[in-house]
Amino acid sequence: MVGAPPYGFARLRGKLVVVPKEIETVRQIMDLWQQHMTFRSIAKHLNGLGLRTRKGGKWEHSVIKSIINRHKDNPNRIEEIITWASKN
C-alpha cells in the first residue's frame, strides 16, 4: 500500500479501517451531493460548520469532487461501511 489512505479510512497493521469521524463527514458529503449541491457549495457548507479536513485545513471543491468520485457509483456503500464498522 502506497500513499495516504482515502478520507474516511486509516491503516492499522497494513489494513484499511474506518475512521468514524471522517466516515460521518463522507456520509454528509454524499447526502449533500444527492441533494444536488455543487462541489463548491458542499465545501462552503462544511467550512461553515467548522469541519476541517484530515490535516486541519479548509475544504476545497477539488477534495469534495475526489470523495464523491470515489463513492458515487455505490453511495449506499457508506452505510454498509458504517454498519460493518459498528459491529466490528
CSV table of N, CA and C in Angstrom, one decimal:
chain,number,residue,atom,x,y,z
A,1,MET,N,0.8,-1.2,0.0
A,1,MET,CA,0.0,0.0,0.0
A,1,MET,C,0.9,1.2,0.0
A,2,VAL,N,0.6,2.1,-0.9
A,2,VAL,CA,1.4,3.3,-1.1
A,2,VAL,C,0.5,4.5,-1.0
A,3,GLY,N,1.0,5.6,-0.4
A,3,GLY,CA,0.2,6.8,-0.2
A,3,GLY,C,-0.7,6.8,0.9
A,4,ALA,N,-1.3,7.9,1.1
A,4,ALA,CA,-2.3,8.1,2.2
A,4,ALA,C,-3.6,7.3,1.9
A,5,PRO,N,-4.2,6.8,2.9
A,5,PRO,CA,-5.5,6.1,2.7
A,5,PRO,C,-6.6,7.1,2.4
A,6,PRO,N,-7.6,6.7,1.7
A,6,PRO,CA,-8.7,7.6,1.3
A,6,PRO,C,-9.3,8.2,2.6
A,7,TYR,N,-9.9,9.4,2.4
A,7,TYR,CA,-10.5,10.1,3.5
A,7,TYR,C,-11.7,9.2,4.0
A,8,GLY,N,-11.7,9.0,5.3
A,8,GLY,CA,-12.7,8.1,5.9
A,8,GLY,C,-12.1,6.8,6.4
A,9,PHE,N,-10.8,6.6,6.1
A,9,PHE,CA,-10.1,5.4,6.4
A,9,PHE,C,-8.7,5.7,6.9
A,10,ALA,N,-8.1,4.7,7.7
A,10,ALA,CA,-6.8,4.8,8.1
A,10,ALA,C,-6.2,3.4,8.0
A,11,ARG,N,-4.9,3.3,8.1
A,11,ARG,CA,-4.2,2.0,8.0
A,11,ARG,C,-3.9,1.6,9.5
A,12,LEU,N,-4.2,0.3,9.7
A,12,LEU,CA,-3.9,-0.3,11.0
A,12,LEU,C,-3.3,-1.7,10.7
A,13,ARG,N,-2.1,-1.9,11.0
A,13,ARG,CA,-1.4,-3.2,10.7
A,13,ARG,C,-1.6,-3.6,9.3
A,14,GLY,N,-1.4,-2.6,8.4
A,14,GLY,CA,-1.5,-2.9,6.9
A,14,GLY,C,-2.9,-3.0,6.3
A,15,LYS,N,-3.9,-2.9,7.1
A,15,LYS,CA,-5.3,-3.0,6.6
A,15,LYS,C,-6.0,-1.6,6.8
A,16,LEU,N,-7.0,-1.4,5.9
A,16,LEU,CA,-7.8,-0.2,6.0
A,16,LEU,C,-8.8,-0.4,7.0
A,17,VAL,N,-9.0,0.6,7.9
A,17,VAL,CA,-10.0,0.6,8.9
A,17,VAL,C,-10.8,1.9,8.8
A,18,VAL,N,-12.0,1.9,9.3
A,18,VAL,CA,-12.8,3.1,9.2
A,18,VAL,C,-12.5,4.1,10.3
A,19,VAL,N,-12.4,5.3,10.0
A,19,VAL,CA,-12.2,6.4,11.0
A,19,VAL,C,-13.6,7.0,11.2
A,20,PRO,N,-14.3,6.7,12.3
A,20,PRO,CA,-15.7,7.1,12.5
A,20,PRO,C,-16.0,8.6,12.2
A,21,LYS,N,-15.2,9.5,12.7
A,21,LYS,CA,-15.5,10.9,12.4
A,21,LYS,C,-15.4,11.3,10.9
A,22,GLU,N,-14.4,10.7,10.3
A,22,GLU,CA,-14.2,11.0,8.9
A,22,GLU,C,-15.3,10.4,8.0
A,23,ILE,N,-15.7,9.2,8.3
A,23,ILE,CA,-16.7,8.5,7.5
A,23,ILE,C,-18.0,9.2,7.7
A,24,GLU,N,-18.3,9.8,8.8
A,24,GLU,CA,-19.5,10.5,9.0
A,24,GLU,C,-19.5,11.8,8.1
A,25,THR,N,-18.3,12.4,8.0
A,25,THR,CA,-18.2,13.5,7.0
A,25,THR,C,-18.4,13.1,5.6
A,26,VAL,N,-17.9,11.9,5.2
A,26,VAL,CA,-18.1,11.4,3.9
A,26,VAL,C,-19.6,11.1,3.7
A,27,ARG,N,-20.3,10.6,4.7
A,27,ARG,CA,-21.7,10.4,4.6
A,27,ARG,C,-22.5,11.7,4.3
A,28,GLN,N,-22.1,12.7,5.1
A,28,GLN,CA,-22.7,14.0,4.9
A,28,GLN,C,-22.4,14.6,3.5
A,29,ILE,N,-21.2,14.4,3.0
A,29,ILE,CA,-20.8,14.9,1.7
A,29,ILE,C,-21.7,14.2,0.6
A,30,MET,N,-21.9,12.9,0.7
A,30,MET,CA,-22.7,12.2,-0.2
A,30,MET,C,-24.1,12.6,-0.1
A,31,ASP,N,-24.6,12.8,1.1
A,31,ASP,CA,-26.0,13.2,1.2
A,31,ASP,C,-26.3,14.6,0.6
A,32,LEU,N,-25.3,15.5,0.8
A,32,LEU,CA,-25.5,16.8,0.2
A,32,LEU,C,-25.4,16.7,-1.3
A,33,TRP,N,-24.5,15.9,-1.8
A,33,TRP,CA,-24.4,15.7,-3.3
A,33,TRP,C,-25.7,15.1,-3.9
A,34,GLN,N,-26.3,14.2,-3.2
A,34,GLN,CA,-27.5,13.6,-3.6
A,34,GLN,C,-28.7,14.6,-3.6
A,35,GLN,N,-28.5,15.7,-2.8
A,35,GLN,CA,-29.5,16.7,-2.8
A,35,GLN,C,-29.2,17.8,-3.9
A,36,HIS,N,-28.2,17.4,-4.8
A,36,HIS,CA,-27.9,18.3,-5.9
A,36,HIS,C,-27.1,19.5,-5.6
A,37,MET,N,-26.4,19.5,-4.5
A,37,MET,CA,-25.5,20.6,-4.2
A,37,MET,C,-24.2,20.4,-5.0
A,38,THR,N,-23.6,21.5,-5.3
A,38,THR,CA,-22.3,21.5,-6.1
A,38,THR,C,-21.2,21.2,-5.2
A,39,PHE,N,-20.0,20.9,-5.8
A,39,PHE,CA,-18.8,20.6,-5.0
A,39,PHE,C,-18.5,21.9,-4.2
A,40,ARG,N,-18.5,23.0,-4.8
A,40,ARG,CA,-18.2,24.3,-4.1
A,40,ARG,C,-19.2,24.5,-3.0
A,41,SER,N,-20.4,24.3,-3.2
A,41,SER,CA,-21.4,24.6,-2.1
A,41,SER,C,-21.3,23.6,-1.0
A,42,ILE,N,-20.9,22.4,-1.3
A,42,ILE,CA,-20.6,21.4,-0.2
A,42,ILE,C,-19.4,21.8,0.6
A,43,ALA,N,-18.4,22.2,-0.1
A,43,ALA,CA,-17.2,22.7,0.7
A,43,ALA,C,-17.5,23.9,1.5
A,44,LYS,N,-18.2,24.8,1.0
A,44,LYS,CA,-18.6,26.0,1.8
A,44,LYS,C,-19.5,25.6,3.0
A,45,HIS,N,-20.4,24.7,2.8
A,45,HIS,CA,-21.2,24.2,3.9
A,45,HIS,C,-20.4,23.6,5.0
A,46,LEU,N,-19.5,22.7,4.6
A,46,LEU,CA,-18.6,22.0,5.6
A,46,LEU,C,-17.8,23.0,6.4
A,47,ASN,N,-17.2,24.0,5.6
A,47,ASN,CA,-16.4,25.0,6.3
A,47,ASN,C,-17.3,25.9,7.2
A,48,GLY,N,-18.5,26.1,6.8
A,48,GLY,CA,-19.4,26.9,7.6
A,48,GLY,C,-19.8,26.2,8.9
A,49,LEU,N,-19.7,24.9,8.9
A,49,LEU,CA,-20.0,24.1,10.1
A,49,LEU,C,-18.7,24.0,11.0
A,50,GLY,N,-17.6,24.5,10.5
A,50,GLY,CA,-16.4,24.4,11.2
A,50,GLY,C,-15.7,23.1,11.1
A,51,LEU,N,-16.1,22.2,10.2
A,51,LEU,CA,-15.5,20.9,9.9
A,51,LEU,C,-14.2,21.2,9.1
A,52,ARG,N,-13.2,20.4,9.5
A,52,ARG,CA,-11.9,20.6,8.8
A,52,ARG,C,-11.5,19.2,8.2
A,53,THR,N,-10.5,19.3,7.2
A,53,THR,CA,-10.0,18.1,6.6
A,53,THR,C,-9.1,17.4,7.6
A,54,ARG,N,-8.6,16.3,7.1
A,54,ARG,CA,-7.8,15.4,8.0
A,54,ARG,C,-6.6,16.2,8.5
A,55,LYS,N,-6.0,17.1,7.7
A,55,LYS,CA,-4.9,17.8,8.1
A,55,LYS,C,-5.2,19.2,8.7
A,56,GLY,N,-6.5,19.4,9.0
A,56,GLY,CA,-6.9,20.6,9.7
A,56,GLY,C,-7.2,21.8,8.8
A,57,GLY,N,-7.2,21.6,7.5
A,57,GLY,CA,-7.4,22.7,6.5
A,57,GLY,C,-8.9,22.9,6.2
A,58,LYS,N,-9.1,23.9,5.4
A,58,LYS,CA,-10.5,24.1,5.0
A,58,LYS,C,-10.8,23.2,3.8
A,59,TRP,N,-12.0,22.9,3.6
A,59,TRP,CA,-12.5,22.1,2.5
A,59,TRP,C,-12.4,22.8,1.2
A,60,GLU,N,-11.9,22.2,0.1
A,60,GLU,CA,-11.9,22.8,-1.2
A,60,GLU,C,-12.7,21.9,-2.1
A,61,HIS,N,-13.3,22.5,-3.2
A,61,HIS,CA,-14.2,21.8,-4.1
A,61,HIS,C,-13.5,20.6,-4.7
A,62,SER,N,-12.2,20.7,-5.0
A,62,SER,CA,-11.5,19.6,-5.6
A,62,SER,C,-11.4,18.3,-4.7
A,63,VAL,N,-11.3,18.5,-3.4
A,63,VAL,CA,-11.3,17.4,-2.4
A,63,VAL,C,-12.7,16.8,-2.4
A,64,ILE,N,-13.7,17.6,-2.4
A,64,ILE,CA,-15.1,17.1,-2.4
A,64,ILE,C,-15.3,16.3,-3.6
A,65,LYS,N,-14.9,16.8,-4.8
A,65,LYS,CA,-15.0,16.1,-6.0
A,65,LYS,C,-14.4,14.7,-6.0
A,66,SER,N,-13.2,14.6,-5.4
A,66,SER,CA,-12.5,13.3,-5.3
A,66,SER,C,-13.2,12.4,-4.4
A,67,ILE,N,-13.7,12.8,-3.3
A,67,ILE,CA,-14.5,12.0,-2.4
A,67,ILE,C,-15.8,11.5,-3.1
A,68,ILE,N,-16.5,12.3,-3.7
A,68,ILE,CA,-17.7,11.9,-4.4
A,68,ILE,C,-17.4,11.0,-5.6
A,69,ASN,N,-16.4,11.2,-6.3
A,69,ASN,CA,-16.0,10.3,-7.4
A,69,ASN,C,-15.6,8.9,-6.9
A,70,ARG,N,-15.1,8.9,-5.7
A,70,ARG,CA,-14.7,7.6,-5.1
A,70,ARG,C,-15.9,6.8,-4.7
A,71,HIS,N,-17.0,7.4,-4.3
A,71,HIS,CA,-18.2,6.8,-3.8
A,71,HIS,C,-19.4,6.8,-4.6
A,72,LYS,N,-19.4,7.6,-5.7
A,72,LYS,CA,-20.7,7.9,-6.4
A,72,LYS,C,-21.3,6.7,-7.1
A,73,ASP,N,-20.5,5.7,-7.5
A,73,ASP,CA,-21.0,4.5,-8.1
A,73,ASP,C,-21.8,3.6,-7.2
A,74,ASN,N,-21.5,3.8,-5.9
A,74,ASN,CA,-22.3,3.0,-4.9
A,74,ASN,C,-22.4,3.8,-3.6
A,75,PRO,N,-23.2,4.9,-3.6
A,75,PRO,CA,-23.4,5.7,-2.4
A,75,PRO,C,-23.9,5.0,-1.2
A,76,ASN,N,-24.6,3.9,-1.4
A,76,ASN,CA,-25.1,3.1,-0.2
A,76,ASN,C,-24.0,2.3,0.5
A,77,ARG,N,-22.8,2.3,-0.2
A,77,ARG,CA,-21.7,1.6,0.4
A,77,ARG,C,-21.2,2.3,1.7
A,78,ILE,N,-21.4,3.6,1.8
A,78,ILE,CA,-21.1,4.3,3.0
A,78,ILE,C,-21.9,3.7,4.2
A,79,GLU,N,-23.2,3.5,4.0
A,79,GLU,CA,-24.0,3.0,5.0
A,79,GLU,C,-23.6,1.6,5.4
A,80,GLU,N,-23.2,0.8,4.4
A,80,GLU,CA,-22.7,-0.6,4.6
A,80,GLU,C,-21.4,-0.5,5.5
A,81,ILE,N,-20.5,0.4,5.1
A,81,ILE,CA,-19.3,0.5,5.9
A,81,ILE,C,-19.5,0.9,7.3
A,82,ILE,N,-20.4,1.9,7.5
A,82,ILE,CA,-20.7,2.3,8.9
A,82,ILE,C,-21.3,1.2,9.7
A,83,THR,N,-22.3,0.5,9.1
A,83,THR,CA,-22.9,-0.6,9.8
A,83,THR,C,-21.9,-1.7,10.1
A,84,TRP,N,-21.0,-2.0,9.2
A,84,TRP,CA,-20.0,-3.0,9.4
A,84,TRP,C,-19.0,-2.6,10.5
A,85,ALA,N,-18.6,-1.3,10.5
A,85,ALA,CA,-17.7,-0.8,11.5
A,85,ALA,C,-18.3,-0.9,12.9
A,86,SER,N,-19.6,-0.6,13.0
A,86,SER,CA,-20.2,-0.6,14.3
A,86,SER,C,-20.3,-2.0,14.9
A,87,LYS,N,-20.3,-3.0,14.0
A,87,LYS,CA,-20.4,-4.4,14.5
A,87,LYS,C,-19.0,-5.0,14.8
A,88,ASN,N,-17.9,-4.4,14.3
A,88,ASN,CA,-16.6,-4.9,14.5
A,88,ASN,C,-15.7,-4.1,15.4
